[in-house]
Amino acid sequence: SFSIVEVGKPRIGENCPSRVRADVTFPINLKDPVKLEWEALRKHDVCFLITIKAKLGLHQHYDHKKGFAEQIGIEYVRGCEIEGMLDNEGKLIEEGPEPKPEMKGDTRTFRVWLDTNQYQKDMEAVVRGSEDVYETFNIFARRKPKENNFKAVLETIRDLMNTECVVPDWIHDIFLGYGDPAAAHYTRMTKSIQTINFNDTFLSMNHLKMSFPQYEIECTTADPKEQVPPFRITFPEKPSVGVKRKHPDTGDIDKPKQLLVQPFTIPNRGPYPYNLPKKNAVPFTPTQVEAIRAGMQPGLTMVVGPPGTGKTDVAVQIISNLYHNFP
């Protein structure tokens, strides 16, 4: 069944409603995989409301030379956008870390947003004597989950195009094809971040030590039981330009570089198991750790490699670390 539940008043200077919401109820007594796909519809997923009036008889065959819509009897198609599924009490189930409530029965109801401009045109047609499209829908269709992000991608592109984006100075020449591309590497940048929260990048203190073989590791606590991830690492300051290294014969040799490692505790998010954040389980190699470090610093970072070398894992860890460093 389909029913309109809200028609918002038009905004100032507009004729169409500000929003139109409707409820779509349909049976879901299907096989478990198909049932789960329907219940997995998320907010902003695009679906279709279709009206079909069959024209072929029981003993008539489909003619591939003729039009599909004419033979099947497709009268109307209207798009809609999922707002969410309603629970047994008719309340909208909000998306979040909490598990969804168990639904009873073989029917599900989804609240959807309709295209306000199309709704306005359809209502004007009803006033002129045409059929009310919204009382005829008999099929509710969805796209495949992997294909249902088209609208979200278009909106993201639109928002980026309408956003004032300040291009960093260090990428101007490289973007235009001038200068040395290596000049955008974080080791060549004048402003680098000295202390970085690596979150769950390292699985243990030994993993951290193996990831930085060129450094001496100094931990803020001597108790091995407290030397557990997550870690916050402070890197040594870069030497000033023009400072020369002492000759070994003078006995004044540069000391090995040191990393200051500070274990810390993540704030408690709740008493339940689903409140615990998912942790990284990938034992990153020193090269991958260097790529993660570079991706968290100012500058341009390009992660390349053949299939199966962990490029996606590195990219995911960089994004996670950036979020925890600059939320």
XYZ file of C-alpha atoms in Angstrom:
327
model
C 0.000 0.000 0.000
C 1.011 3.599 -0.562
C -0.117 6.717 1.257
C 0.980 10.350 1.410
C 1.685 11.332 5.038
C 2.989 14.887 4.703
C 2.948 17.707 2.173
C 5.055 20.651 3.334
C 4.103 24.267 2.648
C 5.977 25.863 -0.261
C 9.004 27.984 0.518
C 8.862 31.704 -0.105
C 8.917 32.386 -3.847
C 8.196 28.752 -4.831
C 5.041 26.949 -5.916
C 5.961 23.321 -5.248
C 5.800 21.871 -1.700
C 8.923 22.116 0.448
C 8.810 18.346 0.918
C 6.484 15.404 0.319
C 6.716 12.274 2.449
C 4.897 8.992 1.978
C 4.728 5.509 3.490
C 5.177 2.380 1.370
C 4.072 -0.941 2.881
C 4.749 -4.254 1.160
C 4.957 -7.968 2.060
C 8.407 -9.393 2.672
C 7.716 -13.122 3.036
C 10.703 -13.970 0.835
C 13.896 -15.985 1.104
C 16.264 -14.724 3.791
C 18.928 -13.283 1.407
C 16.298 -11.304 -0.523
C 14.567 -10.262 2.686
C 17.835 -8.947 4.138
C 18.512 -6.937 0.977
C 15.171 -5.172 1.318
C 15.678 -4.532 5.026
C 19.154 -3.168 4.252
C 17.751 -0.182 2.358
C 19.489 2.871 3.800
C 18.695 6.538 4.074
C 18.973 8.361 0.718
C 18.789 5.133 -1.329
C 16.742 5.631 -4.498
C 13.701 3.452 -5.254
C 10.890 3.536 -7.807
C 7.095 3.516 -7.552
C 5.546 1.909 -10.628
C 2.031 1.492 -11.937
C 1.451 -1.444 -14.278
C -1.833 -2.170 -16.023
C -1.437 -5.504 -17.753
C -2.315 -5.576 -21.445
C -1.199 -9.072 -22.437
C -3.651 -11.886 -21.908
C -2.873 -15.223 -20.274
C -2.128 -16.951 -23.575
C -0.414 -14.058 -25.320
C 3.361 -14.090 -25.766
C 5.777 -11.232 -25.400
C 6.926 -9.814 -28.754
C 10.565 -8.688 -28.653
C 10.042 -6.534 -31.740
C 7.536 -4.312 -29.960
C 8.087 -1.861 -27.119
C 8.510 -3.191 -23.599
C 6.419 -0.538 -21.822
C 3.510 -0.888 -24.235
C 3.242 -4.661 -23.922
C 3.852 -4.916 -20.167
C 1.532 -1.995 -19.496
C 3.787 0.426 -17.603
C 1.673 3.517 -17.016
C 3.609 5.570 -14.463
C 7.096 5.576 -12.898
C 7.994 7.911 -10.045
C 11.255 8.068 -8.154
C 11.555 8.322 -4.387
C 14.292 8.521 -1.781
C 14.383 6.367 1.339
C 14.134 8.197 4.667
C 14.072 5.043 6.768
C 12.149 1.969 7.845
C 9.362 2.225 10.425
C 9.335 -0.008 13.485
C 6.362 -1.933 14.856
C 5.104 1.248 16.549
C 5.287 3.321 13.379
C 8.389 5.255 14.460
C 11.295 5.912 12.137
C 14.313 3.702 12.883
C 17.313 6.004 13.076
C 20.610 4.806 11.642
C 23.422 4.482 14.172
C 25.699 2.071 16.004
C 22.794 0.541 17.913
C 21.455 -2.713 16.439
C 18.144 -2.435 14.628
C 15.098 -3.725 16.529
C 13.741 -7.112 15.566
C 10.752 -6.669 13.284
C 7.691 -8.877 13.601
C 5.393 -10.055 10.850
C 5.856 -10.339 7.084
C 5.291 -6.701 6.128
C 7.671 -3.730 6.172
C 6.920 -0.040 5.909
C 9.399 2.495 4.564
C 9.026 6.253 4.728
C 10.153 7.917 1.523
C 10.655 11.410 0.132
C 9.026 12.188 -3.211
C 10.137 14.577 -5.932
C 8.318 17.786 -4.975
C 8.348 19.271 -8.491
C 6.898 16.116 -10.025
C 4.297 15.924 -7.255
C 3.239 19.491 -8.013
C 2.827 18.694 -11.723
C 0.845 15.532 -10.933
C -1.512 17.425 -8.608
C -2.073 20.122 -11.241
C -2.968 17.353 -13.701
C -5.467 15.921 -11.184
C -7.147 19.325 -10.927
C -7.566 19.295 -14.717
C -9.310 15.928 -14.500
C -6.432 13.445 -14.935
C -5.973 10.287 -12.900
C -4.285 10.566 -9.496
C -0.978 8.810 -10.071
C -0.355 8.274 -6.354
C -3.436 6.083 -5.947
C -2.375 3.610 -8.648
C 1.094 2.343 -7.648
C 1.278 -1.447 -7.455
C 5.041 -2.158 -7.715
C 7.877 -0.946 -5.486
C 11.298 -1.421 -7.123
C 14.832 -0.856 -5.857
C 18.242 -0.722 -7.467
C 21.056 -3.138 -6.723
C 22.955 -2.091 -3.571
C 26.175 -1.431 -5.512
C 24.326 0.760 -8.016
C 22.285 2.736 -5.501
C 24.878 5.430 -4.786
C 24.466 7.277 -8.085
C 22.450 10.144 -6.603
C 24.854 10.476 -3.667
C 27.829 10.664 -6.048
C 26.139 13.362 -8.141
C 25.275 15.394 -5.038
C 28.850 15.121 -3.777
C 30.204 16.352 -7.114
C 27.699 19.211 -7.069
C 28.641 20.212 -3.521
C 32.343 20.150 -4.372
C 31.764 22.311 -7.441
C 29.837 24.845 -5.360
C 32.387 24.934 -2.544
C 35.144 27.501 -2.372
C 38.197 25.257 -2.251
C 41.527 26.858 -1.404
C 44.322 25.052 -3.264
C 47.495 24.814 -1.117
C 50.499 26.786 -2.308
C 52.718 23.711 -2.489
C 50.582 22.109 -5.219
C 50.272 25.115 -7.549
C 53.406 24.480 -9.618
C 52.996 20.694 -9.598
C 49.405 20.953 -10.798
C 50.545 23.200 -13.650
C 53.449 20.902 -14.552
C 56.322 23.016 -13.252
C 59.089 22.324 -10.791
C 60.096 19.112 -9.072
C 57.176 16.792 -8.146
C 59.197 15.566 -5.153
C 58.948 19.046 -3.673
C 55.420 18.183 -2.509
C 56.632 15.275 -0.341
C 56.192 15.872 3.361
C 59.938 15.594 4.003
C 60.436 18.668 1.809
C 57.661 20.696 3.405
C 58.495 23.500 5.804
C 55.498 22.801 8.058
C 55.213 19.228 9.239
C 53.235 17.737 12.109
C 55.601 16.583 14.823
C 53.181 14.669 17.070
C 50.741 12.269 15.405
C 48.044 10.016 16.802
C 48.495 6.727 14.945
C 45.326 5.350 16.548
C 45.214 1.564 15.937
C 47.837 1.452 13.163
C 50.180 -0.696 15.299
C 49.136 -4.010 16.787
C 51.702 -3.921 19.596
C 54.843 -2.180 20.811
C 56.987 -4.742 18.978
C 55.103 -3.983 15.775
C 55.847 -0.283 16.277
C 59.567 -0.953 16.842
C 59.752 -3.113 13.715
C 58.041 -0.355 11.714
C 60.721 2.237 12.584
C 64.041 0.357 12.443
C 65.976 3.603 11.865
C 64.806 5.111 15.171
C 65.406 4.478 18.842
C 62.077 4.068 20.638
C 61.528 5.842 23.939
C 58.206 5.189 25.674
C 56.646 7.461 28.265
C 55.990 4.455 30.494
C 58.385 1.682 31.442
C 55.675 -0.795 32.402
C 55.286 -3.336 29.547
C 51.645 -3.869 30.524
C 50.926 -0.229 29.727
C 52.821 -0.257 26.421
C 49.770 -1.175 24.370
C 48.133 0.629 21.437
C 46.834 3.128 20.555
C 50.018 5.212 20.405
C 50.732 8.888 19.997
C 54.197 9.389 18.446
C 56.375 12.489 18.528
C 58.997 12.623 15.775
C 62.311 14.473 16.099
C 62.537 17.946 14.676
C 64.064 18.245 11.229
C 67.598 19.725 11.231
C 67.888 23.323 10.151
C 68.968 24.015 6.594
C 72.733 24.458 6.323
C 73.683 22.470 9.455
C 76.495 20.066 8.635
C 77.102 16.718 10.280
C 80.204 16.383 12.456
C 83.034 14.233 11.137
C 83.395 10.855 12.907
C 87.106 11.522 13.596
C 86.193 14.370 15.939
C 84.292 11.990 18.184
C 81.171 14.159 17.923
C 78.846 11.851 15.975
C 75.128 12.536 15.591
C 73.045 10.567 18.042
C 70.480 8.108 16.623
C 67.098 9.676 16.094
C 64.560 8.972 18.806
C 60.805 8.546 18.726
C 58.799 9.470 21.795
C 55.897 7.019 22.081
C 52.966 7.777 24.355
C 50.309 5.077 24.897
C 46.869 6.453 25.710
C 43.376 5.208 26.436
C 40.398 5.819 24.169
C 37.394 7.331 26.009
C 34.712 4.807 26.887
C 31.891 4.901 24.331
C 29.419 2.772 26.253
C 28.931 -0.441 28.203
C 27.779 -2.638 25.344
C 29.923 -4.694 22.943
C 28.652 -2.843 19.875
C 29.899 0.424 21.416
C 33.494 -0.745 21.035
C 35.159 0.645 17.884
C 36.469 -1.767 15.293
C 40.247 -2.086 15.461
C 42.799 -2.568 12.739
C 44.069 -6.147 12.403
C 46.538 -5.617 9.520
C 50.247 -5.903 10.488
C 51.482 -3.063 8.299
C 55.036 -3.314 6.971
C 57.578 -0.484 7.511
C 56.962 0.703 3.948
C 53.206 0.788 4.494
C 53.659 2.603 7.816
C 55.788 5.217 6.047
C 52.977 5.659 3.484
C 50.479 6.099 6.328
C 52.742 8.649 7.990
C 53.150 10.531 4.699
C 49.400 10.556 4.131
C 48.852 12.216 7.514
C 51.348 15.011 6.845
C 50.939 18.101 4.663
C 51.998 17.412 1.107
C 51.108 15.096 -1.727
C 51.072 11.332 -1.107
C 50.654 8.733 -3.843
C 50.280 5.081 -2.866
C 51.119 2.724 -5.733
C 51.726 -0.986 -6.017
C 50.580 -4.172 -7.760
C 47.392 -5.995 -6.715
C 47.398 -7.500 -3.248
C 49.995 -5.170 -1.722
C 47.591 -3.502 0.700
C 46.908 -0.174 -1.024
C 43.291 -0.171 0.105
C 44.227 -1.076 3.696
C 46.739 1.777 3.752
C 44.208 4.251 2.345
C 41.574 3.203 4.892
C 44.063 3.597 7.749
C 45.116 7.042 6.512
C 41.487 8.207 6.418
C 40.832 6.778 9.889
C 43.939 8.429 11.324
C 43.134 11.761 9.708
C 39.697 11.659 11.272
C 41.086 10.941 14.746
C 43.759 13.640 14.415
C 41.550 16.297 12.828
C 37.901 15.398 13.617
